[in-house]
XYZ file of C-alpha atoms in Angstrom:
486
model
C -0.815 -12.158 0.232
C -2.577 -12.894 -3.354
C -2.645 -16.716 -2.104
C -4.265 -15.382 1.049
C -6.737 -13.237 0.117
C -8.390 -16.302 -2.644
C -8.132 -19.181 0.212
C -9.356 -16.895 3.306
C -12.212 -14.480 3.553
C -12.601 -11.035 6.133
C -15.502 -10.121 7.601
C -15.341 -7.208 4.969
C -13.472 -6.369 1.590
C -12.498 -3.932 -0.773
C -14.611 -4.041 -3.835
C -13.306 -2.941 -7.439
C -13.659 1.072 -6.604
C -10.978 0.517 -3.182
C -14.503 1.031 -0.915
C -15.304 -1.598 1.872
C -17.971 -4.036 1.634
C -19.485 -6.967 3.400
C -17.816 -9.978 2.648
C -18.282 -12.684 5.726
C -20.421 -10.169 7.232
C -23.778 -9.413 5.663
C -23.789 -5.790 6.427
C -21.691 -3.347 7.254
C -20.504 -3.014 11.148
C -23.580 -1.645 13.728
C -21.495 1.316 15.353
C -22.726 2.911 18.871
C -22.894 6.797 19.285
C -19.930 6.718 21.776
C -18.250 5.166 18.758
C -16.601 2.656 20.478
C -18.450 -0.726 19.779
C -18.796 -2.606 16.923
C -21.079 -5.264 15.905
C -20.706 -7.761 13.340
C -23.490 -10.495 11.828
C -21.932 -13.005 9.788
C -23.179 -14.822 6.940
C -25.080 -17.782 8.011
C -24.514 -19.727 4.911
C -21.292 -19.137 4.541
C -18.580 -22.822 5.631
C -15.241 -23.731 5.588
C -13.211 -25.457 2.636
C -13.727 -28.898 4.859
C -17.527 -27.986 4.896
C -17.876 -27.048 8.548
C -19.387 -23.336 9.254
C -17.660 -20.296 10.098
C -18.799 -18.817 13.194
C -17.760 -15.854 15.177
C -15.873 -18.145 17.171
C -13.080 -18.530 14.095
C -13.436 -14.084 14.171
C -12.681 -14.214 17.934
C -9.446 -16.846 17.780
C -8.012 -15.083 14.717
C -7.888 -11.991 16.287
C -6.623 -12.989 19.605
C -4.018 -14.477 17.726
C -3.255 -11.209 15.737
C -2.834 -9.790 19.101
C -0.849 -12.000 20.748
C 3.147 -11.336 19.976
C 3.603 -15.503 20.755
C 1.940 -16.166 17.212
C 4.342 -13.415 15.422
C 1.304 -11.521 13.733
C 3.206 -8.596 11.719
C 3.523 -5.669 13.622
C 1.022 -3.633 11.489
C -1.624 -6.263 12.174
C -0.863 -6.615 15.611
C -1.366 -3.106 15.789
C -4.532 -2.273 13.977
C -5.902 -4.812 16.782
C -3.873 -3.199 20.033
C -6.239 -2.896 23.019
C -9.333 -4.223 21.296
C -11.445 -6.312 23.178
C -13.563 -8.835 20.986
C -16.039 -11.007 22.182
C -18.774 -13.328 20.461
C -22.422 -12.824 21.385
C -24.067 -15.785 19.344
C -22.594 -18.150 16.947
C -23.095 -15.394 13.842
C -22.399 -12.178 15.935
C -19.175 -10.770 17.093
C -18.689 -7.345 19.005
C -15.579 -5.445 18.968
C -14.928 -2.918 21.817
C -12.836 -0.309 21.564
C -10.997 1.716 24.204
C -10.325 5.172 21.949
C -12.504 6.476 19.006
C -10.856 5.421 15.620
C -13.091 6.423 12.382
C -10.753 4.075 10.262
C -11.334 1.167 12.218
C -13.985 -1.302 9.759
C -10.930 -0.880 7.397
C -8.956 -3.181 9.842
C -12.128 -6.279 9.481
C -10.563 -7.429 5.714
C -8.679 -9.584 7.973
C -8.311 -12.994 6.925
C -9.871 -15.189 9.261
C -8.425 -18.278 10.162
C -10.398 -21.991 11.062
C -10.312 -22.195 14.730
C -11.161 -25.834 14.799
C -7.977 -26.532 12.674
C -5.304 -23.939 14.518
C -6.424 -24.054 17.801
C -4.529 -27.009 19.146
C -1.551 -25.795 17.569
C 0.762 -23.714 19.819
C 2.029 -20.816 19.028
C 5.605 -21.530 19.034
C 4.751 -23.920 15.989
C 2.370 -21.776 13.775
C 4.989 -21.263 11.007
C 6.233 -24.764 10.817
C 1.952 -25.861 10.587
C 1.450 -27.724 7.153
C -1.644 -25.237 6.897
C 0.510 -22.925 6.086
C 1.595 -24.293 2.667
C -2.279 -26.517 2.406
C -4.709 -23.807 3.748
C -8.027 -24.284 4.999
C -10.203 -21.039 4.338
C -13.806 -19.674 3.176
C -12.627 -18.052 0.300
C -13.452 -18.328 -3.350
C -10.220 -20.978 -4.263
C -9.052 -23.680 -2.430
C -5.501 -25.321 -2.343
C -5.377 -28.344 -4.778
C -1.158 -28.668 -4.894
C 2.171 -27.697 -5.296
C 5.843 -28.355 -6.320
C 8.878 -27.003 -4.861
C 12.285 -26.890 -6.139
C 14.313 -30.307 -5.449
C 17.329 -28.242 -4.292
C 15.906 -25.338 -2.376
C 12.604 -26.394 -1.397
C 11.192 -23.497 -2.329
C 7.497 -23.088 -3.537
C 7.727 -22.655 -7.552
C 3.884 -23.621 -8.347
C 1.096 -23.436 -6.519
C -2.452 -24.290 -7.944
C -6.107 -23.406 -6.603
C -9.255 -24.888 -7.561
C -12.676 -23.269 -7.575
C -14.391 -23.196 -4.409
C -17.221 -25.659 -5.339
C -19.845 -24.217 -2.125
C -18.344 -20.274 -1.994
C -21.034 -17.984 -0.836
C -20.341 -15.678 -3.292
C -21.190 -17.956 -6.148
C -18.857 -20.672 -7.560
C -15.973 -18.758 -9.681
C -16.044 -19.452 -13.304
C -12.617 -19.995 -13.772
C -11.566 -23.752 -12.846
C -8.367 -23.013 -11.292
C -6.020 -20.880 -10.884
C -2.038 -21.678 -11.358
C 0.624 -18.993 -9.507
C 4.598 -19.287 -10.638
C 7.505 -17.891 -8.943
C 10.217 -16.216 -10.114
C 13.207 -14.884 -8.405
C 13.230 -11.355 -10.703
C 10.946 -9.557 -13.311
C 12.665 -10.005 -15.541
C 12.966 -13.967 -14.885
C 9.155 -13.519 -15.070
C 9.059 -11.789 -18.598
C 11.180 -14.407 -20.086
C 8.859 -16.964 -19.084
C 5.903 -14.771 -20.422
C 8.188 -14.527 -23.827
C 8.511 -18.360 -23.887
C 4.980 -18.732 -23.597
C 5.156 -20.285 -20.022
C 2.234 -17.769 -18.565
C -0.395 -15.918 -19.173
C -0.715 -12.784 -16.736
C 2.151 -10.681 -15.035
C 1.302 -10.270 -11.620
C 3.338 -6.472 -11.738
C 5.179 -5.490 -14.417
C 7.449 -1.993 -14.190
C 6.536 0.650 -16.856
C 9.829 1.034 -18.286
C 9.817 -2.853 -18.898
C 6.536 -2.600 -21.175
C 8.635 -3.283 -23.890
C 10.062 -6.229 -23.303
C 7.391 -8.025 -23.461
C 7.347 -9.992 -27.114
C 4.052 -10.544 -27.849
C 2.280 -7.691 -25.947
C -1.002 -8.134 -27.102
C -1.658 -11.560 -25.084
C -2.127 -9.161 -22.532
C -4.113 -6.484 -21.451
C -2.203 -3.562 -19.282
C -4.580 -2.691 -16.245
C -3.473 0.363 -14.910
C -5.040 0.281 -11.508
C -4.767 3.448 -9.120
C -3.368 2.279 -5.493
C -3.233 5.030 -2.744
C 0.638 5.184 -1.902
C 3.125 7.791 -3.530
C 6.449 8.900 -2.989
C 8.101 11.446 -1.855
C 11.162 13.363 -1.260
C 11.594 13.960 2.572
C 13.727 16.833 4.077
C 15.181 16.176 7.369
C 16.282 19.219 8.724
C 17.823 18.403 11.445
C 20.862 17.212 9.565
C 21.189 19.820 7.221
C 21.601 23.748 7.988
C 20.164 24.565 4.609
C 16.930 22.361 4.083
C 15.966 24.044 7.741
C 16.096 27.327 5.328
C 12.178 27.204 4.013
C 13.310 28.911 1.115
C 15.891 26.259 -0.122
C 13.140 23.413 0.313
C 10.967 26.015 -1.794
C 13.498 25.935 -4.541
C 13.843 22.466 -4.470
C 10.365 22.211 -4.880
C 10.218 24.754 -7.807
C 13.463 22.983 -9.510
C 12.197 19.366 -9.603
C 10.430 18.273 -12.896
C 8.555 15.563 -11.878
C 6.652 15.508 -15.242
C 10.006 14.252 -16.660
C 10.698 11.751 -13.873
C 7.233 10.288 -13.976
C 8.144 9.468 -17.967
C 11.884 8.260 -17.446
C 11.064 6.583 -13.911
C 7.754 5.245 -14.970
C 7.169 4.974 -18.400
C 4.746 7.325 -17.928
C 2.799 5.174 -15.626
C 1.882 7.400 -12.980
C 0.470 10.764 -12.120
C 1.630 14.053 -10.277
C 0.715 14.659 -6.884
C 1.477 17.833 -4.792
C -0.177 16.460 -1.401
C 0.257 12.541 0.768
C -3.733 13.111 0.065
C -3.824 12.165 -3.072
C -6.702 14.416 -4.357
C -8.115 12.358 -7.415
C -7.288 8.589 -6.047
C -9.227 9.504 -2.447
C -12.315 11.057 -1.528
C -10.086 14.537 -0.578
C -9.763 18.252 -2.143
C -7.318 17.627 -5.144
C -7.451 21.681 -5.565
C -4.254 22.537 -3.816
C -1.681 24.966 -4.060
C 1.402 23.056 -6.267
C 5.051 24.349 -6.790
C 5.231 23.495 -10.593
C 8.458 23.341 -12.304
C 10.251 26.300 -12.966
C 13.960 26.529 -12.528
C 14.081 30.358 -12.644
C 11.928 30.736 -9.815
C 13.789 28.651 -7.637
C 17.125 30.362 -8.776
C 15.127 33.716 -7.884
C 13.680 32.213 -4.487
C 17.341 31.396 -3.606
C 19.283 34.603 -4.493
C 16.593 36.776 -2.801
C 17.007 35.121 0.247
C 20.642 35.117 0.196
C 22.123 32.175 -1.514
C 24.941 33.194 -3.650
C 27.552 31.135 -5.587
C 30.628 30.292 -3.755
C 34.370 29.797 -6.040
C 32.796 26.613 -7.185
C 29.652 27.367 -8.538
C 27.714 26.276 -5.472
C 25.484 28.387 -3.305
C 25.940 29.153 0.197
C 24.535 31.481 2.658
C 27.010 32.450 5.552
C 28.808 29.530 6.440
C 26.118 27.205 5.151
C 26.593 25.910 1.685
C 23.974 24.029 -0.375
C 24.922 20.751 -0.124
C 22.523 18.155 -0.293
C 22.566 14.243 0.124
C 19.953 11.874 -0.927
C 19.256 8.567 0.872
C 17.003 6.130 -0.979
C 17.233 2.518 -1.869
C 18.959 0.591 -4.172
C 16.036 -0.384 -6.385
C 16.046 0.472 -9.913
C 13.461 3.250 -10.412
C 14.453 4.908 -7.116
C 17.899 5.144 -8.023
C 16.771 6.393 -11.463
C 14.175 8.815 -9.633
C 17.759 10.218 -7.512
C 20.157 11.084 -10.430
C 17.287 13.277 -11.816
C 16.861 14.739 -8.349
C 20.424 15.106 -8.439
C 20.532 17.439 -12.008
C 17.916 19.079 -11.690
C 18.921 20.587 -8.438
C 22.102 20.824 -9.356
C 20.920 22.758 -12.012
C 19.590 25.701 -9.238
C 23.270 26.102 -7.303
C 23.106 22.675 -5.582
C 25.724 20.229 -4.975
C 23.968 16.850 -4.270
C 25.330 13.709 -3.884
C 23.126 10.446 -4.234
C 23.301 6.971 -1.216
C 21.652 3.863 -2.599
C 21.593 1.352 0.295
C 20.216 -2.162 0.057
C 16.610 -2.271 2.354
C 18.248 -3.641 5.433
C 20.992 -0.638 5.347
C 18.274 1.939 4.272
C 15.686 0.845 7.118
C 18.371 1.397 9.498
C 19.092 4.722 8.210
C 15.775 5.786 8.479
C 15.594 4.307 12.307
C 18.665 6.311 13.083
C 16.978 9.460 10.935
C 20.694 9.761 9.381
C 19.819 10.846 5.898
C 19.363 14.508 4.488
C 16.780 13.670 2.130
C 14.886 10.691 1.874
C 13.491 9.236 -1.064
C 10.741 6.669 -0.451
C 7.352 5.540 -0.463
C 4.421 5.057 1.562
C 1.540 3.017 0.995
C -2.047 4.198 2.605
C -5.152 3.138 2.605
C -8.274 3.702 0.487
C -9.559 5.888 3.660
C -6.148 7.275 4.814
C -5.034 8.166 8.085
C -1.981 10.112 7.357
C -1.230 10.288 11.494
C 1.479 7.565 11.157
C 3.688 9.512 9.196
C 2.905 13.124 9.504
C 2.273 13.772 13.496
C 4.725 15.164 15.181
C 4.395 12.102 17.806
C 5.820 9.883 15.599
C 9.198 11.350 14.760
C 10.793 9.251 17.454
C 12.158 5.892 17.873
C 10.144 3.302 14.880
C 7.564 6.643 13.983
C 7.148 6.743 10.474
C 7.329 10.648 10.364
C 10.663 10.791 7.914
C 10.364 14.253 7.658
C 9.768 14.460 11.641
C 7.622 17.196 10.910
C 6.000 18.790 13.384
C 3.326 21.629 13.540
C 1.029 22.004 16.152
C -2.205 23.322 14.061
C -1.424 20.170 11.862
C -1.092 17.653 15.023
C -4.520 18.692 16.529
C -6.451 18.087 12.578
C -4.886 14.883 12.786
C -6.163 13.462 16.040
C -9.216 15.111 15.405
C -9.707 13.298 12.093
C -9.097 10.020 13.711
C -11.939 10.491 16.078
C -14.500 12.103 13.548
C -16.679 9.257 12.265
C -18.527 11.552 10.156
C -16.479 10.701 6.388
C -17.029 14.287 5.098
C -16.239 16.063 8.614
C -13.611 13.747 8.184
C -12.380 14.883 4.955
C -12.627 18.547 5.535
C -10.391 17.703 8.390
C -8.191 16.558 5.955
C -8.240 19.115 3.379
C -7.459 21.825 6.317
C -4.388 19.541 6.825
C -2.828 19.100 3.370
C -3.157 22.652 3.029
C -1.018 23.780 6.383
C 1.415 20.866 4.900
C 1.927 22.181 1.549
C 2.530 25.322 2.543
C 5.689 24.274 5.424
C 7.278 22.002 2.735
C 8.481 19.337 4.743
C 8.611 17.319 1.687
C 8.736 17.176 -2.617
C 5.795 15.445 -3.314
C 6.597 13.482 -6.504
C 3.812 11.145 -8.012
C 1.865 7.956 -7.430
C 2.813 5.511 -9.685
C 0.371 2.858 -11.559
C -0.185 -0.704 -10.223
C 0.873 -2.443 -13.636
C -1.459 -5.485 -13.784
C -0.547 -7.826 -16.903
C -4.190 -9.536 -17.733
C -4.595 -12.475 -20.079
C -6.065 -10.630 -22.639
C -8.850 -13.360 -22.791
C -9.794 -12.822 -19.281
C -13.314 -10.788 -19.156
C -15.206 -9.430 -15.667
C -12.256 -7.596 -14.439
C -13.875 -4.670 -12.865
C -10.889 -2.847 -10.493
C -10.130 0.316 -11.031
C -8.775 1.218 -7.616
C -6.914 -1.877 -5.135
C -5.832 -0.807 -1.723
C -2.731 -3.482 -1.653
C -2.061 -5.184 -5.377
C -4.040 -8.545 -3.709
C -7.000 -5.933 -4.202
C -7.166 -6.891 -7.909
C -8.644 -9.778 -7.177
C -11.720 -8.039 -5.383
C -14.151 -9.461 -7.743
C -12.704 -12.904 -9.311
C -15.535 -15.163 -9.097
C -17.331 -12.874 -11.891
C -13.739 -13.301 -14.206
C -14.366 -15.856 -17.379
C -12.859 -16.599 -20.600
C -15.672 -18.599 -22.187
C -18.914 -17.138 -23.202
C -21.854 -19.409 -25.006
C -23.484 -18.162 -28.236
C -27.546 -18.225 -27.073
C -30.602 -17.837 -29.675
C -33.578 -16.537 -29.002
């Protein structure tokens, strides 16, 4: 994806601040009252790698080939194009038709869009084995220049871009630009020790420290819109259906003290998916801060009382608790705290690390209790995915499978509402009906850790929607500046 986003260009972008700007296009989209048509004028000056010009022709073919299941588009591309007609109207203007209202839609054009003239005699059934693939042809602000693979493996180990000599954006200042693989962080931050690289393309929080000389680079602590989350599923536990327990749970997690163990510090609180602070949404919300006694209180007035071991049941219901999340590092870290600090109210809790493959099915089958795990959004959200009640079934992303009816109908509305701050009101309304039916512990949203070469000046991001983001303005990084008199 970071290879991607410097060869190929979308009709639109994120900028530094995570809000969408033209980038092939030269403004933004022309929308109709109905709110179902889209228009699109692209850049007239703007040309391929191989010097011929982008047209909305190369718009049209890449996303008919996003929609087509033949060419094996990922399913969340595929989707964000399902049932969208798209048709060019001259050689600079493209029109996409819609068949429902969706306000989030421009958000879908930073789309990289591929060279028909190149992939369209190429079938389907061969796209992945294309030597485009590894030597790409885009409009973007590098170009491929080589690469070396590993004599055993084959695998990719370097790859180096060159400056796009005849970008519309303006040539970038930095030459080239060299990308290494390695198969673990911590593979990476020995090579960083040796002196092998300059940046870190993510680097945890807790692994700050390892780094030997850390002033050859310069932390960026970006904001990205995705958090995670504790989710109850209540239909496999008696006692998380019990609004009060998932109260107490609330009230007896210290997140505070997980953000600094987990993180390093590296992240902030959140008590909503909304993200009050990162997005343009209401970040004054009721919260269930940490206090232990509470949630002991919460739990004996509502009838939880300690059985001959110590742990709290209510009729035939005791308060056991199992946590599903995956086998990563800081998640499994993020668990055992889960784990004490519940414990620490009358809970017995167990903890299930499962590689992603086990976990994924887990979640399909909606076998956990409580599942710990993140979502990503996007810098204008549309929390429907994973919090309406239509998608608790089958591959729905609800993983609470919440469902409330007043909350559904905000939802769809929101989708429909074109208007950004009708929109957000929308929103607010929502997160507030949320919060208060605690379907979930909302934990924090950690930092995007970007390792800079501390020589590296221009950087402007302060908010990516995907970590590729960071790259939003690269033709304005340099390291040399030129002493002028005057």
């Amino acid at each position: 994806r970071d290879l991607s986003s410097l060869v190929y260009s979308g009709l639109y972008k994120l900028n530094g601040a995570g809000k969408l700007e033209p980038d092939l296009a030269t403004t933004m989209p022309e929308v109709t009252s109905d709110g179902l048509s889209y228009s699109v004028t692209i850049r007239d000056d703007a040309r391929w790698q191989d010097g011929v010009p982008v047209t909305a022709d190369d718009v049209v073919f890449t996303v008919e080939a996003a929609q087509n299941p033949d060419y094996g588009a990922p399913l969340n591309v595929r989707g964000a194009f399902s049932g969208i007609d798209v048709k060019a109207v001259s050689d600079h203007v493209v029109i996409f038709t819609l068949r429902n209202v969706y306000a989030q839609f421009p958000g879908n054009l930073t789309l990289g869009i591929l060279p028909k003239h190149l992939w369209e005699d190429i079938k389907p059934i061969n796209f992945p084995l294309s030597e485009l693939n590894l030597k790409p042809v885009g409009s973007g602000p590098y170009e491929f220049k080589s690469l070396t693979k590993d004599s055993d493996t084959g695998a990719v180990v370097t790859y180096r871009l060159q400056a796009n000599q005849s970008f519309y954006g303006g040539r970038p200042h930095l030459d080239e630009l060299d990308f290494k693989f390695y198969g673990s962080e911590d593979d990476m931050i020995a090579a960083f020790n040796a002196n092998q690289i300059d940046d870190l393309s993510f680097i945890s929080g807790t692994n700050i420290g390892k780094l030997r000389f850390p002033g050859r680079v310069q932390v960026e602590r970006l904001k990205m819109p995705s958090y995670f989350a504790a989710f109850f599923n209540q239909t496999q536990s008696p006692a998380l259906s019990d609004k009060n327990v998932r109260l107490a749970l609330s009230y007896a997690t210290d997140r505070v003290s997980i953000i600094n163990a987990a993180l390093g510090g590296n992240g902030f609180l959140i008590n909503s998916p909304m993200l009050g602070g990162i997005l343009d949404i209401n970040p004054n919300v009721k919260s269930y801060d940490y206090d232990p006694d509470q949630a002991r209180a919460v739990l004996q007035a509502s009838g939880w009382t300690p059985d001959t071991d110590g742990v709290l049941k209510h009729g035939k219901d005791r308060l056991e608790i199992r946590i599903t999340t995956s086998d990563w590092s800081e998640l499994a870290t993020v668990a055992d705290m889960l784990k004490t600090q519940w414990e620490a109210v009358g809970a017995r809790v167990t903890v299930e690390t499962l590689p992603i493959t086990s976990l994924q099915q887990s979640i399909n089958d909606r076998s956990y209790q409580v599942l710990l795990f993140g979502v990503v959004m996007t810098t204008d959200p549309d929390p429907f995915p994973i919090w309406d009640s239509s998608q608790r079934e089958g591959q729905g992303r609800n993983f609470a499978l919440y469902s409330n009816k007043e909350a559904d109908k905000l939802l769809e509305d929101a989708r429909t509402t074109l208007d950004p701050v009708a929109r957000a009101q929308k929103y607010d309304t929502f997160q507030d009906i949320l919060i208060e039916d605690i379907p979930a512990v909302f934990l924090y949203s950690p930092h995007y850790l970007y390792g800079l070469d501390y020589r590296v000046k221009g950087f402007d991001a302060t908010l990516i929607g995907t970590p590729s983001d960071r790259f939003a303005n690269v033709v304005d990084w340099y390291l040399n500046t030129k002493r002028q008199f005057k």
